[in-house]
Amino acid sequence: MRMYDVIKKKRDGGELTHDEIAFAVKGFTDGSVPEKQMSALCMAVFLQGMSDRECACLTGEMAASGDMLDLSEFGELTADKHSTGGVGDKTTLVLAPMCAALGMKVAKMSGRGLGHTGGTVDKLESIPGFSTDLSATRFTEQVRNVGIAVAGQSADLAPADKKLYRLRDECAEVESIPLIASSIMSKKLAAGSKNIVLDVKCGDGAFMKTPEDARALAEAMVKIGTAHGRRMAAVITDMDSPLGEGIGNSIEVNEAVELLRGGGPDDLRELCVTVCALLCWMCFGKTEDEGRRMAEDVLDSGRAYESFLEWIKAQGGDTGVFANDGLLPVAETVIPVKAESDGYVSITGCERIGIAALYLGAGRKNPGDEIDRTAGIILRRKHGDRVSKGDVVLEMYASEVSDVEAAKAELGECIRVTDHAPESFPVVKDIIVY
Ligand code: URA
């Protein structure tokens, strides 16, 4: 087989066979297919698309390029959730202990934040002592004993995707639904869970800006997972506004803890309950109503909070910080931004809020940058809320590394007070099951 012929076939709109896709992925991974040819194939896919069958083959080959976690000892009970990334998304911190307290086995690989979006690993590492560096043996042992393990993504998980993503990024081939779907799903397949819910964020602060693109990506990923024998569902959720009220690492852990203790913002609770109910259906065969009741009960009874503390302790975290209703410390310099007139809060640029948090020190511009885990933003009023002149709309939490003026300028561009109530959307826009 020649890579030249594989590229030409796709360039001319043909459907590649499994063998042709395997040849390209294996050759690219072992170096026998040069980057220029793999990039040409990606560009051909970008322009011509891929059938569902081709997407499933590509994903399977990328997943099989490295370690595949074996979670078969846990039968049908393994649960994973993936978010395509957004601003203020602390769902995993609440959802994972909810699911574990209900008897599911949550085995999750998570990433760090980059640009305007945050990452679960950074949030968890705000807890003193917490380690996301788990060996494969410790990871599975913890899933067995505690019901949850969240580790940083190992380099051995879908290495073909890692190499391919870097190439696509250099060659303007990222924004292709078949390539994004197979990239995300290769890591999910390798991570081993039987039941997977995808949270596809949609809006200004998300990778997918329109409901049409979000739906197309969600459907492509659900089909790939199903073709590989996984039980799949996807939710399309709003990212025109940050999720919840807090943006920043310690700030988001605190918000998750508040929800687990019975408080917390409504949109975050609704998303966690919806995804948990879907997983109750997938893992235990419950109806939607039964699933929602189980999800609400596990939160309200405090069982999810107990499971959270057990999980944090198992990964070396100091749970003493949460004793007596305690929370993680946040930056001491608090700069309020107040409404300059009566009216309604209108958020028109969620990505800019993420960038403002980055300027305050909560995020990184480049992989490997240092971050300030105590910095961030708390929205004291959300999109659509009524305010009077002088009310605090938000607070910036800053330290000596923060560029407060740059953050303020970003926020001034995207959070305004308007005379009329702006249009608002529910957090869960759509649910896709296959
Ligand atoms: N995230 C991924 O993991 N892969 C992509 O291609 C895009 C976003």
Coordinates of C-alpha atoms and ligand atoms in Angstrom, one line a residue, residues 165 168 179-180 183-184 187 207, ligand 1:
Y165 CA -3.3 17.0 17.1
R168 CA -3.3 19.5 12.7
L179 CA -11.0 14.8 13.1
I180 CA -12.2 16.5 16.4
S183 CA -9.5 12.8 18.5
I184 CA -11.7 13.1 21.6
K187 CA -8.9 9.1 24.4
F207 CA -15.0 25.4 20.8
Ligands
URA1 N1 -9.9 18.5 21.7 C1 -9.3 17.3 21.4 O1 -9.0 16.5 22.2 N2 -9.1 17.1 20.0 C2 -9.4 18.0 19.1 O2 -9.2 17.7 17.9 C3 -10.1 19.2 19.5 C4 -10.3 19.4 20.8

